XYZ file of C-alpha atoms in Angstrom:
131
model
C -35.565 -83.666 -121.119
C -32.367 -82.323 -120.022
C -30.705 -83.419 -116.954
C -31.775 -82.507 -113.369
C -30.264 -82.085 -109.891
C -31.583 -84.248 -106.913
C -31.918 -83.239 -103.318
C -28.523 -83.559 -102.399
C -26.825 -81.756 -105.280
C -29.150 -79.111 -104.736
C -28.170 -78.707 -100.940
C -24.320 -78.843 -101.679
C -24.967 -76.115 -104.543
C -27.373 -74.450 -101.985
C -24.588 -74.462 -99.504
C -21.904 -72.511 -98.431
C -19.711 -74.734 -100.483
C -16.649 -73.503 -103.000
C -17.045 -74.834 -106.423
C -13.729 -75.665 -109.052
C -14.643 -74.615 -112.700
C -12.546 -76.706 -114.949
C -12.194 -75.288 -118.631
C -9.923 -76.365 -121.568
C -7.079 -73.469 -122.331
C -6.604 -73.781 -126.476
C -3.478 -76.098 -125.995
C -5.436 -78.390 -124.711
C -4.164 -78.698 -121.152
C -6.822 -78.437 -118.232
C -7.630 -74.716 -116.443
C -8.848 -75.024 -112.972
C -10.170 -72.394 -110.580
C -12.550 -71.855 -107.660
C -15.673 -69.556 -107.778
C -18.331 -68.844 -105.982
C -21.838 -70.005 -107.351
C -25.426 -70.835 -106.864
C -28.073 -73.319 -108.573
C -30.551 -71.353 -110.896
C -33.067 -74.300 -111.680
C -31.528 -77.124 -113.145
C -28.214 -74.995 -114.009
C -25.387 -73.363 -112.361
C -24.377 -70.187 -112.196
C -20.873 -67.895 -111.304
C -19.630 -64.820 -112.374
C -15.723 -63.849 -113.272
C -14.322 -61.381 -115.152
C -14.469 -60.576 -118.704
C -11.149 -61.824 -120.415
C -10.134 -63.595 -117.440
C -8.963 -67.425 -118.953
C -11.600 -69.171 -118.271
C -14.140 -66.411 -119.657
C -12.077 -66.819 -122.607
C -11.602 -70.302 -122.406
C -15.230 -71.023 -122.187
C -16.150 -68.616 -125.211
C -13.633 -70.925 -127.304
C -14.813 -74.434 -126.014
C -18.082 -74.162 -123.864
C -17.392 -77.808 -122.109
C -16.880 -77.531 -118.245
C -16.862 -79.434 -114.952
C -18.112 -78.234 -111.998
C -16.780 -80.018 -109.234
C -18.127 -78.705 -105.360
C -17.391 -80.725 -102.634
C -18.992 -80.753 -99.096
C -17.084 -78.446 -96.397
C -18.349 -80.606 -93.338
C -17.567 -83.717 -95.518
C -15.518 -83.532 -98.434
C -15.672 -87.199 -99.558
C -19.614 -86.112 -100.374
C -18.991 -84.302 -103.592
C -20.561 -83.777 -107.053
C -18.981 -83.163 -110.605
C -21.430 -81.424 -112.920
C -20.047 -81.348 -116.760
C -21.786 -79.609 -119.260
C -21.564 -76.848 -121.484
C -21.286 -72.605 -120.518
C -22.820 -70.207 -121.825
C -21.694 -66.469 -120.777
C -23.418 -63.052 -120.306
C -23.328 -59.610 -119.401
C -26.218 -59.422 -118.184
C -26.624 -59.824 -114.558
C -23.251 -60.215 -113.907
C -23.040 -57.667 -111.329
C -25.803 -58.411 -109.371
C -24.607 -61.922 -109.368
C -21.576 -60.627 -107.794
C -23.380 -59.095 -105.258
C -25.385 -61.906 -104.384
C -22.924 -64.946 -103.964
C -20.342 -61.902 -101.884
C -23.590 -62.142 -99.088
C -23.239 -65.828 -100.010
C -19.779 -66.568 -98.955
C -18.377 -63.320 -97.400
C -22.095 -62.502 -95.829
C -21.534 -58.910 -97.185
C -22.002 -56.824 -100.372
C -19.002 -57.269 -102.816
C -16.814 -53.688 -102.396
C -17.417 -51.356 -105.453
C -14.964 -51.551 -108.483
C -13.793 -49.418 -111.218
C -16.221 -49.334 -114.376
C -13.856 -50.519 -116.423
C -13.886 -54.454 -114.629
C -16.539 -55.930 -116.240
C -18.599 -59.127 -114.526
C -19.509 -61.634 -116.889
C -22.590 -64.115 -115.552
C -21.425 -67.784 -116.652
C -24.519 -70.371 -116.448
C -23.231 -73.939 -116.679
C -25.853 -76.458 -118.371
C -25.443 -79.872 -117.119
C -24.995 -82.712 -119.421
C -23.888 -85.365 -116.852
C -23.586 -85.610 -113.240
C -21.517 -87.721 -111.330
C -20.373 -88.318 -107.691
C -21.561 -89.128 -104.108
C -24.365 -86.637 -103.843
C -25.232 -87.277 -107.641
């Protein structure tokens, strides 16, 4: 059985809270940058876009950490690491959903050419004060 989330991770990913994505770039030094996401299940998901570095970083070397952190208390926190696995499909809609999320709008259309790529991060460990 893979690993699960317990009440309180699920209300901080349930929250209006900003997540860091940390990826590997192929020299080996860290990539970190904020997304917006939601909990699917067990997983988390966020969208970016397609060969932005950490879509590329993540297609080379699928090991993450999530780390989202509590706006009305930041010392209550969780790090999720785990491994990514990216998609087309859905990315969009994703888009869409975590704009109402954080912006409490729909995201503003773009050109056809920017392609959203859904990202679902399987946990493999979780650490932290909400873990």
């Amino acid at each position: 059985m893979g690993v699960t989330f317990n009440e309180a991770t699920k209300a901080l990913l349930d929250g209006r809270n900003y997540p860091v994505v940390a990826t590997t770039n192929a020299d080996g030094s860290p990539q970190s940058s904020v997304v917006w996401a939601r909990r699917d299940g067990d997983t988390v998901v966020f969208v970016t876009v397609r060969g932005r570095r950490k879509e590329r970083n993540i297609r080379r070397d699928p090991r993450v950490s999530l780390s989202v952190f509590d706006l009305a208390d930041p010392e209550n926190y969780v790090e999720i690491r785990g491994r990514a696995e990216v998609t087309v499909e859905g990315g969009r809609d994703l888009n869409d959903e975590l704009a109402r999320k954080y912006l409490g709008t729909v995201f503003p259309p773009e050109p056809a050419d920017i392609v959203r790529v859904l990202v679902r991060v399987v946990p493999e460990h979780i650490t932290g004060h909400s873990a």
